[in-house]
CSV table of C-alpha atoms in Angstrom, one decimal:
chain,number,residue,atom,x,y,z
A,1,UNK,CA,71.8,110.2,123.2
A,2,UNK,CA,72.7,111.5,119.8
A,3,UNK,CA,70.5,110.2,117.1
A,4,UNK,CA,71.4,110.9,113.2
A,5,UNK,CA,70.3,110.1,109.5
A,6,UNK,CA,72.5,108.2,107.2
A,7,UNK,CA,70.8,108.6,103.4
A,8,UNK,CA,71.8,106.6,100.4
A,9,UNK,CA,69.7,107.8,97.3
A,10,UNK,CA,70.0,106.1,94.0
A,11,UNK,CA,68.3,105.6,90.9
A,12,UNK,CA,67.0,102.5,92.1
A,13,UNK,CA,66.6,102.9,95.6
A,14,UNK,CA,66.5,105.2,98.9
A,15,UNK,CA,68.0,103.7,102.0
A,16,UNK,CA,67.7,105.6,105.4
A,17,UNK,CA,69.4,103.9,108.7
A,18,UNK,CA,68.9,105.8,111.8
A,19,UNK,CA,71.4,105.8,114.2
A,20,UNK,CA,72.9,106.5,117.1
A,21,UNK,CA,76.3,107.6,118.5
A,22,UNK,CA,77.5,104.5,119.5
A,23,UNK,CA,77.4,103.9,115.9
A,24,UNK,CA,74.2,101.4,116.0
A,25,UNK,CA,71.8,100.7,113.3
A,26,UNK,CA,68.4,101.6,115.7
A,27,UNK,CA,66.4,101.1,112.1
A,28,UNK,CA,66.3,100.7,108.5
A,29,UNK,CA,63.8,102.1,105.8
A,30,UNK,CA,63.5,101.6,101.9
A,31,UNK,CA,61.9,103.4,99.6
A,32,UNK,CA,61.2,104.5,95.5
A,33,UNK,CA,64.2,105.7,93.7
A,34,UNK,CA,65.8,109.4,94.8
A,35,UNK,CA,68.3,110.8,91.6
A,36,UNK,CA,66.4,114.3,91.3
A,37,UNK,CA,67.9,114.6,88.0
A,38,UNK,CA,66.0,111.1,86.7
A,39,UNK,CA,62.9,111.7,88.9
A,40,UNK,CA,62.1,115.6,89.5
A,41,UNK,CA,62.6,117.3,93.0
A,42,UNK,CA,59.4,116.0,94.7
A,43,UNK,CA,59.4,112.6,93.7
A,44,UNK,CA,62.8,112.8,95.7
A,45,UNK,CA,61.7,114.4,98.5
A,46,UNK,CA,58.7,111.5,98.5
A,47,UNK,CA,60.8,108.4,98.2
A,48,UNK,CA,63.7,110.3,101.3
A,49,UNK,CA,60.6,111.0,103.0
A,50,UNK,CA,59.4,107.6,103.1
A,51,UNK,CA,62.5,106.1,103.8
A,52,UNK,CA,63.3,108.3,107.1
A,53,UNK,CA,59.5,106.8,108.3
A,54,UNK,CA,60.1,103.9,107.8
A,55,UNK,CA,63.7,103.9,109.4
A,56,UNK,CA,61.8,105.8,112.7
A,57,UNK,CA,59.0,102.9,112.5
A,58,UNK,CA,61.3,100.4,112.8
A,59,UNK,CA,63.4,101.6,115.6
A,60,UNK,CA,60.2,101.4,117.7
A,61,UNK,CA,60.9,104.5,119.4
A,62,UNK,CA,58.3,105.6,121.5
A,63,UNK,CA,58.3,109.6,121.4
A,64,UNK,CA,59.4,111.6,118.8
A,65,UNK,CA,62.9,111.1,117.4
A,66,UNK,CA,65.5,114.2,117.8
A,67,UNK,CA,67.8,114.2,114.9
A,68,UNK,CA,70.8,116.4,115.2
A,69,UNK,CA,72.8,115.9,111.9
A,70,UNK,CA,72.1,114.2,109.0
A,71,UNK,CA,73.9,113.1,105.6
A,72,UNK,CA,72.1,112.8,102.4
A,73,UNK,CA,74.5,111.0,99.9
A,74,UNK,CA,73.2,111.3,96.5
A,75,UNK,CA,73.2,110.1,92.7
A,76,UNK,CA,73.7,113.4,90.5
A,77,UNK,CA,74.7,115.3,93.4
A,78,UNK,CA,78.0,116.8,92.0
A,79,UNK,CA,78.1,120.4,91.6
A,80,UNK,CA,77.5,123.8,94.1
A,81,UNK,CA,73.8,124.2,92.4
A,82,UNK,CA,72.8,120.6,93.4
A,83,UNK,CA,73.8,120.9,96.9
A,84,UNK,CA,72.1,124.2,97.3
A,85,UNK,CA,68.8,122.2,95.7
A,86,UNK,CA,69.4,119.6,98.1
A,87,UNK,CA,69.5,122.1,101.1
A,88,UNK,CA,66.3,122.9,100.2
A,89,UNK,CA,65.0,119.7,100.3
A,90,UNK,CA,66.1,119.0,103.3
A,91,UNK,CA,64.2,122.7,104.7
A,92,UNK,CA,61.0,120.7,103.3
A,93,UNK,CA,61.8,117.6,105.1
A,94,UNK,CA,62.2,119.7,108.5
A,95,UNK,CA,58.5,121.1,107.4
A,96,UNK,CA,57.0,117.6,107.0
A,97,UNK,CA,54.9,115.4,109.1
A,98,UNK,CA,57.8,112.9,110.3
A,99,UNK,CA,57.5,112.0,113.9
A,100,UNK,CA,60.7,113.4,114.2
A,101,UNK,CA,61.8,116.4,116.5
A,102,UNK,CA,64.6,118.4,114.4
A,103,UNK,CA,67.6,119.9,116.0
A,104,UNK,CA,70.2,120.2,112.6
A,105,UNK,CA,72.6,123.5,112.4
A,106,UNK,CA,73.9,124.2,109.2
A,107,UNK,CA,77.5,122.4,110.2
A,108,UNK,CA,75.5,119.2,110.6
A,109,UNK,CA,73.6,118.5,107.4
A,110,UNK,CA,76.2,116.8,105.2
A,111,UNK,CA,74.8,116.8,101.0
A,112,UNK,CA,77.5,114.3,98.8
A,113,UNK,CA,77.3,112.3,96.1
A,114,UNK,CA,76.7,108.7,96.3
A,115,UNK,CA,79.9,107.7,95.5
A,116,UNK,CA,81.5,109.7,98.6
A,117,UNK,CA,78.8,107.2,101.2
A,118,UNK,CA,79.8,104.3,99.1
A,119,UNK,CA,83.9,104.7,100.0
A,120,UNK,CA,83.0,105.1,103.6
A,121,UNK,CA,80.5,102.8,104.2
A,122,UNK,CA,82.3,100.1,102.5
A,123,UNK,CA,85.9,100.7,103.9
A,124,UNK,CA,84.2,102.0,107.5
A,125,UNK,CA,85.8,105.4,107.5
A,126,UNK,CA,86.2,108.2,105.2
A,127,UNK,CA,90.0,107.2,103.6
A,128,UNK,CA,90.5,105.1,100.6
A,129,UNK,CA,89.2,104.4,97.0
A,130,UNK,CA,85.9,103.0,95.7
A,131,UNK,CA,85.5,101.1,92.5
A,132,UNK,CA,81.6,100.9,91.8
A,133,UNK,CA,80.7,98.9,88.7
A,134,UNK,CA,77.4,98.3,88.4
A,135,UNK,CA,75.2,99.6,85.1
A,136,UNK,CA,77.9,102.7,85.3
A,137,UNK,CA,81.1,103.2,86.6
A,138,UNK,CA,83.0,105.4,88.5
A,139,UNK,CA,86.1,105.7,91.0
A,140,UNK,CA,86.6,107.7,93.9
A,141,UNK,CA,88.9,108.1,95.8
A,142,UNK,CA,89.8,110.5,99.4
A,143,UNK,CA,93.1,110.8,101.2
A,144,UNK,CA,93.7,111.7,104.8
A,145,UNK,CA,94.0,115.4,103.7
A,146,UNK,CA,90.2,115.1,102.7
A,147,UNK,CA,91.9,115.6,99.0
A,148,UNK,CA,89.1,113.6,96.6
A,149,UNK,CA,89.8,112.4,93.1
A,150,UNK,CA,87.0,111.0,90.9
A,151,UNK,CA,87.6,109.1,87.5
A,152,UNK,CA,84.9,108.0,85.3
A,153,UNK,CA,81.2,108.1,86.1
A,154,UNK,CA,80.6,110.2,82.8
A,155,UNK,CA,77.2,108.2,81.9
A,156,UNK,CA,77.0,105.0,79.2
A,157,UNK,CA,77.9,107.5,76.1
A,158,UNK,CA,80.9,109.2,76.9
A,159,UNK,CA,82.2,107.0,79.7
A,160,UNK,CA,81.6,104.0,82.0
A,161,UNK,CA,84.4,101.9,80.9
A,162,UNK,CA,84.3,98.4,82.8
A,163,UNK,CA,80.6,98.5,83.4
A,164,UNK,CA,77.8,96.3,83.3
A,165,UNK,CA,77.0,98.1,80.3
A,166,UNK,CA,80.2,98.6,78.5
A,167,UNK,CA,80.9,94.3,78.8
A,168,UNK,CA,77.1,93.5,77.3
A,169,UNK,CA,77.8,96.1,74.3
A,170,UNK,CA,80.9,94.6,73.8
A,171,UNK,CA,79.7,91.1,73.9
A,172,UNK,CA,76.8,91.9,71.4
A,173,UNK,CA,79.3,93.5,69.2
A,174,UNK,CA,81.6,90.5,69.5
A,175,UNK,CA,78.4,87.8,68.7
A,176,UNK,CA,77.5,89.8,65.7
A,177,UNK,CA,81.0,90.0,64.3
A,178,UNK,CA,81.5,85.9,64.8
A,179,UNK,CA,78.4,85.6,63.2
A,180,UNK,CA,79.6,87.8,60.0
A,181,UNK,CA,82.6,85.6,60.4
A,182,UNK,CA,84.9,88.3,61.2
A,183,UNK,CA,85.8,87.1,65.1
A,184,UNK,CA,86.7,83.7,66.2
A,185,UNK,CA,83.6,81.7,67.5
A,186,UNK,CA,82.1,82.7,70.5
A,187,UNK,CA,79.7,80.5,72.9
A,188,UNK,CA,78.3,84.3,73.1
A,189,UNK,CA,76.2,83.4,70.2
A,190,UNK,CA,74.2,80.7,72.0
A,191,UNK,CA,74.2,82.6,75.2
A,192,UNK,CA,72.7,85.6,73.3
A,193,UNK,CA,70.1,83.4,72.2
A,194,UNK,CA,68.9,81.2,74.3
A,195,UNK,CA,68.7,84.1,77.3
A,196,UNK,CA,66.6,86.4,75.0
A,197,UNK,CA,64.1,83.2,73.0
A,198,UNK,CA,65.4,84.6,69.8
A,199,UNK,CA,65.5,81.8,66.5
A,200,UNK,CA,68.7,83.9,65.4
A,201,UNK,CA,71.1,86.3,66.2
A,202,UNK,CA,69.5,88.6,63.9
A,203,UNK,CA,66.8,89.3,65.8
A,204,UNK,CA,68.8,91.3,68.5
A,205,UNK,CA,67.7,94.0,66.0
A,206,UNK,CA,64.6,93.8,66.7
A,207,UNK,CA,65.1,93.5,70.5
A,208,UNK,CA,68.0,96.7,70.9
A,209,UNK,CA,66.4,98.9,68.4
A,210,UNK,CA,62.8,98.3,68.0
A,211,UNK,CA,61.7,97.3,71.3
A,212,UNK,CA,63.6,100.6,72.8
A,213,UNK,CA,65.7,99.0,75.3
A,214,UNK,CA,67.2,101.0,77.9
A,215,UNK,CA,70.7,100.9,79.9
A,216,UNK,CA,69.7,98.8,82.5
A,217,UNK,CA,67.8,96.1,80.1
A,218,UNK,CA,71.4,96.0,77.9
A,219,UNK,CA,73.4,96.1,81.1
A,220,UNK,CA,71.3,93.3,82.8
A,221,UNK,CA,73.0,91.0,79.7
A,222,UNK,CA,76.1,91.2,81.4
A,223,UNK,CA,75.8,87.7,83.2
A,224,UNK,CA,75.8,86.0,80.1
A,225,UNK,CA,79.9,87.6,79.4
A,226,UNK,CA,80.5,86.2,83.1
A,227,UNK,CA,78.8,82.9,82.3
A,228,UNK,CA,81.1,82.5,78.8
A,229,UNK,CA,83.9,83.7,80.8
A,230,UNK,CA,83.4,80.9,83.2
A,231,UNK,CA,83.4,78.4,80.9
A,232,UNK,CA,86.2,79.5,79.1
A,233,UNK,CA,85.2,81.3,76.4
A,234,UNK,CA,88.4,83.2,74.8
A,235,UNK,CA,86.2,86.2,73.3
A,236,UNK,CA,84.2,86.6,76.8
A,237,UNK,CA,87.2,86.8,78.6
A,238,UNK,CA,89.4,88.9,76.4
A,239,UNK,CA,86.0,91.6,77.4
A,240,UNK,CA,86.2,90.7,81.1
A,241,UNK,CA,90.4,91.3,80.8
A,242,UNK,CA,89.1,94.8,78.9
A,243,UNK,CA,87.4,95.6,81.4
A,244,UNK,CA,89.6,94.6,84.1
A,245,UNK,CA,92.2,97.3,82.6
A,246,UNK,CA,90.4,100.3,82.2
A,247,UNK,CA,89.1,99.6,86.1
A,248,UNK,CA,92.8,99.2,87.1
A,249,UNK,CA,93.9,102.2,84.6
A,250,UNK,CA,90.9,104.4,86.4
A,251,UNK,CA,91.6,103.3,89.7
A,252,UNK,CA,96.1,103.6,89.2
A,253,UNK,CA,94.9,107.4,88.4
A,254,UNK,CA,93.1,108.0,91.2
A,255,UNK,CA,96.0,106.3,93.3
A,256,UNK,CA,98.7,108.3,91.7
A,257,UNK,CA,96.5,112.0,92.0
A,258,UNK,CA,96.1,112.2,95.7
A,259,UNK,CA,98.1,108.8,97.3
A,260,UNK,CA,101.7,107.8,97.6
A,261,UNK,CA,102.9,105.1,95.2
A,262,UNK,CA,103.6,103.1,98.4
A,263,UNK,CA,101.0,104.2,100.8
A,264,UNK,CA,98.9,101.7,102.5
A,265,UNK,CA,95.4,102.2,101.7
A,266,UNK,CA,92.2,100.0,101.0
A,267,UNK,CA,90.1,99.9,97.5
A,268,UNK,CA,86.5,98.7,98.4
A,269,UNK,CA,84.4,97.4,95.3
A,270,UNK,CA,81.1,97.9,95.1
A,271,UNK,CA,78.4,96.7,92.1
A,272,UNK,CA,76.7,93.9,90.1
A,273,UNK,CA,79.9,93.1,88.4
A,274,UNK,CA,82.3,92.2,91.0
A,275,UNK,CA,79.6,89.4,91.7
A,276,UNK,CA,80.1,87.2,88.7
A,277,UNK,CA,81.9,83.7,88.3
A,278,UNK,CA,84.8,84.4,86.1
A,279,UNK,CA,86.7,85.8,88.7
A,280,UNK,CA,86.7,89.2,87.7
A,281,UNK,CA,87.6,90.1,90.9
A,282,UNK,CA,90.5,88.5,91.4
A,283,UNK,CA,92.0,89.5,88.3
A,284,UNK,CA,91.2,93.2,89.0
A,285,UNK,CA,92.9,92.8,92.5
A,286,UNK,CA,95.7,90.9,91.7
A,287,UNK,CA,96.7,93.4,88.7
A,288,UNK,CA,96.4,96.2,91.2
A,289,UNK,CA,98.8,94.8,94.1
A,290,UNK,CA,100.9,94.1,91.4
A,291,UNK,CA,101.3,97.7,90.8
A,292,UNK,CA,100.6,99.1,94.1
A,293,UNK,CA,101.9,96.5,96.8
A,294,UNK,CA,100.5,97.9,99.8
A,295,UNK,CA,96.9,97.7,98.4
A,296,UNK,CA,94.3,95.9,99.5
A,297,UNK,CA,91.2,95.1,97.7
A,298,UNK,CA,88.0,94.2,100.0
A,299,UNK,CA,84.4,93.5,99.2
A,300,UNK,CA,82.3,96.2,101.1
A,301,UNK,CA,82.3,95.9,105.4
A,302,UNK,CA,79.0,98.0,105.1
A,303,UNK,CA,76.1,99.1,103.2
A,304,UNK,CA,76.8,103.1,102.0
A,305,UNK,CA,73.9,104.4,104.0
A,306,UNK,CA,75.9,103.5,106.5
A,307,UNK,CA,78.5,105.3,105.3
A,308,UNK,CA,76.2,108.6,105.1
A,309,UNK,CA,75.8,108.1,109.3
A,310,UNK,CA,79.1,108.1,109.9
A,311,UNK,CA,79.7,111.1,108.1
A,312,UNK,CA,76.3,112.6,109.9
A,313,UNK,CA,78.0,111.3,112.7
A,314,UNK,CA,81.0,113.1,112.5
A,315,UNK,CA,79.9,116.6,112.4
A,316,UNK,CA,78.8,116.0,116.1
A,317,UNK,CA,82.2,115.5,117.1
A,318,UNK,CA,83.4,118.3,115.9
């Protein structure tokens, strides 16, 4: 039996699934947040390291555990000096106390970024695009040449364009600017201030600037655009329709870099945005069949840890 380690690290969140090469889940662990570049080196190793015991402790193994490949997919894992850090953390996990007996060559220790585990694990092999929109955004895509293509994921400055972030900034904007009278009225206003307590708009000031808040506070806000949206709000859903087209525009470029106008292929989307009520999602997939026919837009079949195994999995075929 060939057992393997599937890793999905985040900013968030570690996930480790343990599996085995009938492609079973034998266990799952969670643990503490892994993006090295957020959290240092050790508190990565820590929260990987927690999450492959827990995985083994679930699977109710009796003896020792031998792993013979593993995948580490990663947030912030994008260039040949962050792979060669990650190789070394993966030396100190083979040195750590895990009830696990290691048997990895070189050719089976697989160190990605997230966004590669995410494609696979949602589509169930390693082929097709991914459109995460979540705080950030990013797509990725890979064709059957293994040729990749990634657009967006350049951080809530100088990118994420149909984020979770990108619609609350925009729907603050557009509140402020009714309330100057310079946009149309806007249910946003309300919305603003009844989730946030606040006696008047104004006092967003005080809750942006003063009180510090970071992405993920201004990018939690986001269900308030869906919400307006949903109930018909013009303003909310001209940002929804925004952000609709820079998703399709990012996703058409991945598309036309390393696919065939006509090819058949399968966009998976993953993130807290493609959740909402206002139907964001059908509006994102009906503009991209109507440009690429032989699309098909899915939610995700499984989690991206997942996705890490069978890519662990894979280098024991070879």
């Amino acid at each position: 039996m060939v057992y393997i380690l599937g890793i999905d690290g985040g900013g968030s969140k570690t996930v480790c699934v343990l599996m085995d090469d009938s492609h079973q889940v034998l266990g799952r662990g969670e643990a503490g947040p892994s993006n090295y570049q957020s959290i240092g080196i050790e508190a990565t190793l820590q929260s990987i390291q927690s999450a492959i015991h827990d995985a083994i402790e679930a699977a109710i193994i009796r003896n020792s555990v031998k792993i013979d490949a593993i995948c580490l997919g990663l947030a912030g894992v994008d260039r040949a000096a962050d792979i060669e850090l990650v190789k070394d953390l993966v030396k100190e996990l083979q040195n750590s106390k895990l009830p696990i007996v290691w048997a990895l060559q070189p050719a089976n220790i697989v160190i990605c970024n997230d966004a590669l585990i995410a494609l696979v694990g949602g589509i169930g092999q390693p082929v097709g695009i991914v459109v995460a929109a979540g705080t950030g955004s990013i797509v990725f895509g890979r064709n059957h040449q293994g040729y990749t293509k990634r657009v967006g994921g350049w951080g809530y400055i100088l990118g994420d364009e149909g984020s979770a972030y990108k619609i609350a900034i925009a729907a603050m904007n557009a509140a402020l600017k009714s309330y100057d009278g310079r946009e149309i009225s806007t249910i946003l206003l309300e919305g603003f201030k009844q989730h946030l307590d606040l006696e008047s708009i104004e006092d967003l000031i005080e809750v942006i600037y003063r009180r510090g808040w970071g992405v993920k506070q201004i990018a939690a806000l986001a269900p308030i655009v869906d919400f307006a949206a949903a109930s018909g709000d013009i303003v909310a859903n001209i940002i929804i329709d925004d952000a609709v087209k820079e998703l399709v525009k990012a996703t058409s470029t991945v598309i036309d870099a390393i696919f065939n106008a006509d090819s058949v292929l399968e966009v998976v989307t993953t993130g807290s945005v493609w959740q909402g009520r206002c139907n964001i999602h059908e509006r994102f997939a009906a503009s991209i069949v109507k440009k690429f026919p032989n699309v098909n837009v899915i939610f995700p079949r499984y989690e991206p840890a997942y996705g890490a195994g069978l890519l662990a999995l894979q280098t024991t075929q070879i």
